[in-house]
Short mmCIF file of C-alpha atoms in Angstrom, two decimals:
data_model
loop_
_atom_site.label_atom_id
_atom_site.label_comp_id
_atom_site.label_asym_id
_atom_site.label_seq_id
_atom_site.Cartn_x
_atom_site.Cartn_y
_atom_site.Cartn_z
CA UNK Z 251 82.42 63.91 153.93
CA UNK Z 252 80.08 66.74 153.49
CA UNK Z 253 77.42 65.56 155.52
CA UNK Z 254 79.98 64.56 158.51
CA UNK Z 255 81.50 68.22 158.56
CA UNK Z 256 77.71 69.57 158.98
CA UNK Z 257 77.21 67.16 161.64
CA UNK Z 258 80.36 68.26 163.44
CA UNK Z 259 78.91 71.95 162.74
CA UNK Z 260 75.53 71.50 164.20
CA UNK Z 261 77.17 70.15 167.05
CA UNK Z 262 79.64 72.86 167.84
CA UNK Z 263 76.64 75.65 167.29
CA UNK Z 264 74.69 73.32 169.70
CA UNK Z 265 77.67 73.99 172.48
CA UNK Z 266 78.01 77.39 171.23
CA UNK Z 267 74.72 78.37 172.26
CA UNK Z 268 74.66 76.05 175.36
CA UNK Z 269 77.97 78.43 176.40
CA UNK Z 270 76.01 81.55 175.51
CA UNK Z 271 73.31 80.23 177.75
CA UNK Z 272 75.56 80.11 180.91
CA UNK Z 273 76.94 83.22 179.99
CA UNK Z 274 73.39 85.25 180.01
CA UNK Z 275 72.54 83.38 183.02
CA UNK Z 276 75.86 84.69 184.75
CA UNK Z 277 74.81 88.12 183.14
CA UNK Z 278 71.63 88.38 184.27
CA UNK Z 279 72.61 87.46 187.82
CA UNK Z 280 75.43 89.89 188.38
CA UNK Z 281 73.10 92.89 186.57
CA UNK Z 282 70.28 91.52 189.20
CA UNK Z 283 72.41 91.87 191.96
CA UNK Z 284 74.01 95.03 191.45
CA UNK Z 285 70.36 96.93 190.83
CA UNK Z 286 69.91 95.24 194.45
CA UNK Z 287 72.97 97.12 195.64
CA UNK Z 288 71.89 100.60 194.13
CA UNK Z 289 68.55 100.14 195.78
CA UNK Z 290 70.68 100.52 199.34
CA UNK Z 291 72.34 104.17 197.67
CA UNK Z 292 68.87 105.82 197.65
CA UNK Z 293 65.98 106.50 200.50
CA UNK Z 294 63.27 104.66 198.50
CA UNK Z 295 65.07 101.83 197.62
CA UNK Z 296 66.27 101.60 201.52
CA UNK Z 297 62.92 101.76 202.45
CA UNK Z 298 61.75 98.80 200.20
CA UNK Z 299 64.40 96.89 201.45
CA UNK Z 300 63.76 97.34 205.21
CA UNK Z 301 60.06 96.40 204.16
CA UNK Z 302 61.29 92.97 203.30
CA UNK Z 303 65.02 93.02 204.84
CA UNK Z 304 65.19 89.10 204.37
CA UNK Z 305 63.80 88.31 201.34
CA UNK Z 306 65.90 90.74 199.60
CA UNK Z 307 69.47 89.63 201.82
CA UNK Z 308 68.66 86.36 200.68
CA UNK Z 309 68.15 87.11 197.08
CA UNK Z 310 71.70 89.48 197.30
CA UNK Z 311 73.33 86.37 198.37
CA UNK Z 312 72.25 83.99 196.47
CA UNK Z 313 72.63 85.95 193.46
CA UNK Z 314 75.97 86.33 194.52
CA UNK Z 315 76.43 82.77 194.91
CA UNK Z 316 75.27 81.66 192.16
CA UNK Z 317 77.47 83.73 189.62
CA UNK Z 318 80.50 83.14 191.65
CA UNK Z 319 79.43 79.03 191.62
CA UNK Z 320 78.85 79.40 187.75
CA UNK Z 321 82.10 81.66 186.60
CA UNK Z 322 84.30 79.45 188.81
CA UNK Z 323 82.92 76.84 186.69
CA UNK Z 324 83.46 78.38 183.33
CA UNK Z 325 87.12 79.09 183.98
CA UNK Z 326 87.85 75.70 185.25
CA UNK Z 327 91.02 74.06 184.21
CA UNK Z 328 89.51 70.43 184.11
CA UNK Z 329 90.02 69.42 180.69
CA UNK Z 330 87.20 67.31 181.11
CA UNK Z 331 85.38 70.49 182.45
CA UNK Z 332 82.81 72.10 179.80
CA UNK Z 333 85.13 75.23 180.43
CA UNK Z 334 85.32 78.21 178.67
CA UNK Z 335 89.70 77.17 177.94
CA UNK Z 336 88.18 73.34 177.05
CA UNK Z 337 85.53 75.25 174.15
CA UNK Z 338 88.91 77.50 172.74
CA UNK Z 339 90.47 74.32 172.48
CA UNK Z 340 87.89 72.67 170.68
CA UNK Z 341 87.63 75.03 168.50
CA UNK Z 342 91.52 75.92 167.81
CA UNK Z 343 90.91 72.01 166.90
CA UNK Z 344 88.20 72.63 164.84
CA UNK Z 345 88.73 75.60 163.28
CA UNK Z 346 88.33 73.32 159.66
CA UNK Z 347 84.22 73.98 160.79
CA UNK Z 348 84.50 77.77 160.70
CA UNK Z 349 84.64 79.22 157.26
CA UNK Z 350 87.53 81.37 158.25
CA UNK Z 351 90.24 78.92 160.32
CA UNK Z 352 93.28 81.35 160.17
CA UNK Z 353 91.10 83.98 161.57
CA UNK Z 354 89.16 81.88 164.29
CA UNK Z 355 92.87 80.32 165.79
CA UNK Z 356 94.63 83.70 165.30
CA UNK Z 357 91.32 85.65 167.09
CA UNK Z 358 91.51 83.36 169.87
CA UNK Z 359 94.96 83.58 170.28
CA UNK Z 360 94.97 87.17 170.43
CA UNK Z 361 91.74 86.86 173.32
CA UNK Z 362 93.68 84.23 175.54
CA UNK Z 363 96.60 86.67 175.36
CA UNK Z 364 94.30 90.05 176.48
CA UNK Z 365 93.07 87.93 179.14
CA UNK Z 366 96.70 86.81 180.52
CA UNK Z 367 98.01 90.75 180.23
CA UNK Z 368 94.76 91.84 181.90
CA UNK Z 369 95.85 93.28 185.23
CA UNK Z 370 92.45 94.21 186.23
CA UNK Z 371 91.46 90.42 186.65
CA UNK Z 372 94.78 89.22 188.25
CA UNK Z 373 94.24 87.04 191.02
CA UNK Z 374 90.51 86.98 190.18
CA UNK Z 375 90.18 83.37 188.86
CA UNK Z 376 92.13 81.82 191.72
CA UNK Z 377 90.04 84.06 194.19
CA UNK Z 378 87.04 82.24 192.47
CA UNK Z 379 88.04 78.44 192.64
CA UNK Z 380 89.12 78.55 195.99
CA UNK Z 381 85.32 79.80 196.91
CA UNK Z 382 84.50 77.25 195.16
CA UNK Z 383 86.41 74.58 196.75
CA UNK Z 384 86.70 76.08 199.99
CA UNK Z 385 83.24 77.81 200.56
CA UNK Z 386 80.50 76.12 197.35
CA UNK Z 387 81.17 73.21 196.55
CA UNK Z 388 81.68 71.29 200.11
CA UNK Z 389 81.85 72.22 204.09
CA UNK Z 390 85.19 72.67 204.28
CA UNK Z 391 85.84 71.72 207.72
CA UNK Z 392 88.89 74.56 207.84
CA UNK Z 393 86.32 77.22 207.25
CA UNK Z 394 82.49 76.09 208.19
CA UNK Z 395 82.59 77.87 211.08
CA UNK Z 396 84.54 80.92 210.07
CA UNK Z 397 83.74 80.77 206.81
CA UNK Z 398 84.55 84.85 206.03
CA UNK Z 399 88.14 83.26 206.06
CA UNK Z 400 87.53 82.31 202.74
CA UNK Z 401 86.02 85.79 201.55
CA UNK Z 402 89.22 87.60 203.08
CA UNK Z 403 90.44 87.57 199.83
CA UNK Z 404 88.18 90.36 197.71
CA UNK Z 405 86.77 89.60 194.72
CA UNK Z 406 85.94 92.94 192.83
CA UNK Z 407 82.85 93.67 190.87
CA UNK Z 408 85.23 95.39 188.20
CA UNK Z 409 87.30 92.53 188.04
CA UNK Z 410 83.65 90.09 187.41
CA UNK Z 411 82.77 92.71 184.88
CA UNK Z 412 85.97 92.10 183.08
CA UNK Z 413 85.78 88.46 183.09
CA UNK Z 414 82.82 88.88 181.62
CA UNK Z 415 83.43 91.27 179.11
CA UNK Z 416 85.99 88.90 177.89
CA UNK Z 417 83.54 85.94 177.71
CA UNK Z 418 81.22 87.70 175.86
CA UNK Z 419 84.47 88.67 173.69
CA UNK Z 420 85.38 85.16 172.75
CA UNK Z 421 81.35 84.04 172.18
CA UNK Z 422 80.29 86.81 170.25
CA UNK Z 423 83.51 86.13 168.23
CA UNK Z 424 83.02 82.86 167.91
CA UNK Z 425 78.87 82.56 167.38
CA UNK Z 426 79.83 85.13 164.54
CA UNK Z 427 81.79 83.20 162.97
CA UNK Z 428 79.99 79.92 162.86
CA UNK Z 429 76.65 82.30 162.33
CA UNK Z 430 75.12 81.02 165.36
CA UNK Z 431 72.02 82.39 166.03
CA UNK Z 432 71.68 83.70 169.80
CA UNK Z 433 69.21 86.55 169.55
CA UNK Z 434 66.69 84.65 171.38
CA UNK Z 435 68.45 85.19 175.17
CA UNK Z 436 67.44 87.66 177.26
CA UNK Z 437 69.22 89.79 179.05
CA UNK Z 438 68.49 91.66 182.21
CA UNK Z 439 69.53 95.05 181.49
CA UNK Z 440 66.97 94.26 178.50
CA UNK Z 441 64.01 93.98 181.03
CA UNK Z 442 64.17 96.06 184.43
CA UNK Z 443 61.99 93.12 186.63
CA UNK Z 444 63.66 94.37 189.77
CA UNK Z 445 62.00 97.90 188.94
CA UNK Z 446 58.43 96.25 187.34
CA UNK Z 447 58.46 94.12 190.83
CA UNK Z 448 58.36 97.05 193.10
CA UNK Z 449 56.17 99.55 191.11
CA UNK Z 450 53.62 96.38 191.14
CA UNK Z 451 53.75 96.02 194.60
CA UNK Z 452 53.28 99.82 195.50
CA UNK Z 453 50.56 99.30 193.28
CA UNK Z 454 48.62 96.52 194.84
CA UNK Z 455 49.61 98.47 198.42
CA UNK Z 456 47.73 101.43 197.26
CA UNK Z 457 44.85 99.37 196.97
CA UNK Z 458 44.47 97.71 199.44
#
């Protein structure tokens, strides 16, 4: 019986971590893509980016894309979906693997009910699956020629910070409790590449 519960442990750190992954990937994107905005709220960054106007639109949208693809997918309501409601589930279901279970399903209980009194983030999640469904995931036929239609409805960087803050919430909550290990990610805001990519290329300009 022992050794089964330590199976069933392994495996939920395993998904733990494998959440904590998408959620430093999301992280990293959205911290990416705002230093790309703040380079367009200063003369030199301006000037880098009319150096290279389409490399760096490209990157702002596809960063974009990407962490509206990926959040969209971590708040899906699937319940086949590896979704960020599926993994509370699991482990309300689970909470016999936690050394704690009163406090894991009473913490997540408490987390599920911040989120659903957050006003900040209301309308957000809807906002984000129909991009996804509308805009990501197909041509919608509706909107592949228009397909601002589908942006009409904004989607506020406060409102993806939130979401976020609350994700990181629930994992940090969660990998604390199961003493999962995650200091191995990196984060963005941990290593300014943005900033180490430019200074290298005024560098190599200088010298040439």
């Amino acid at each position: 019986m022992g050794n089964q519960k330590e199976i069933m442990q392994d495996s939920l750190k395993a998904e733990l971590r494998a959440y904590f992954r998408e959620y430093a990937a999301i992280q990293n994107s959205v911290d990416l893509h705002d230093e790309l905005f703040k380079m367009t709220l200063n003369e030199s960054g301006q000037k880098a980016w009319n150096r290279a106007p389409l490399f760096f639109s490209i990157s702002f949208d596809a960063l974009s894309d990407s962490f509206s693809i990926s959040l969209a997918k971590l708040f899906d309501k699937d319940k086949s979906a590896k979704s960020i409601w599926n993994l509370i589930q699991r482990c309300k279901n689970e909470s016999h693997l936690f050394p704690d279970a009163k406090k894991v399903k009473q913490g997540l209980g408490e987390l599920e009910k911040e989120l659903e009194q957050n006003c900040l983030v209301d309308n957000a999640l809807c906002v984000l699956q129909n991009r996804r469904d509308k805009l990501y995931a197909h041509n919608d036929k509706k909107f592949f020629i228009k397909p601002e239609k589908v942006l009409e409805k904004p989607l506020h960087t406060y409102q993806i910070w939130e979401l976020l803050r609350w994700i990181k919430r629930v994992l940090m909550f969660l990998t604390g409790e199961l003493s999962v290990d995650i200091s191995d990610f990196e984060m963005y805001s941990e290593h300014p590449d943005l900033e180490n990519l430019l200074s290298n290329c005024y560098y190599f300009r200088g010298k040439s």
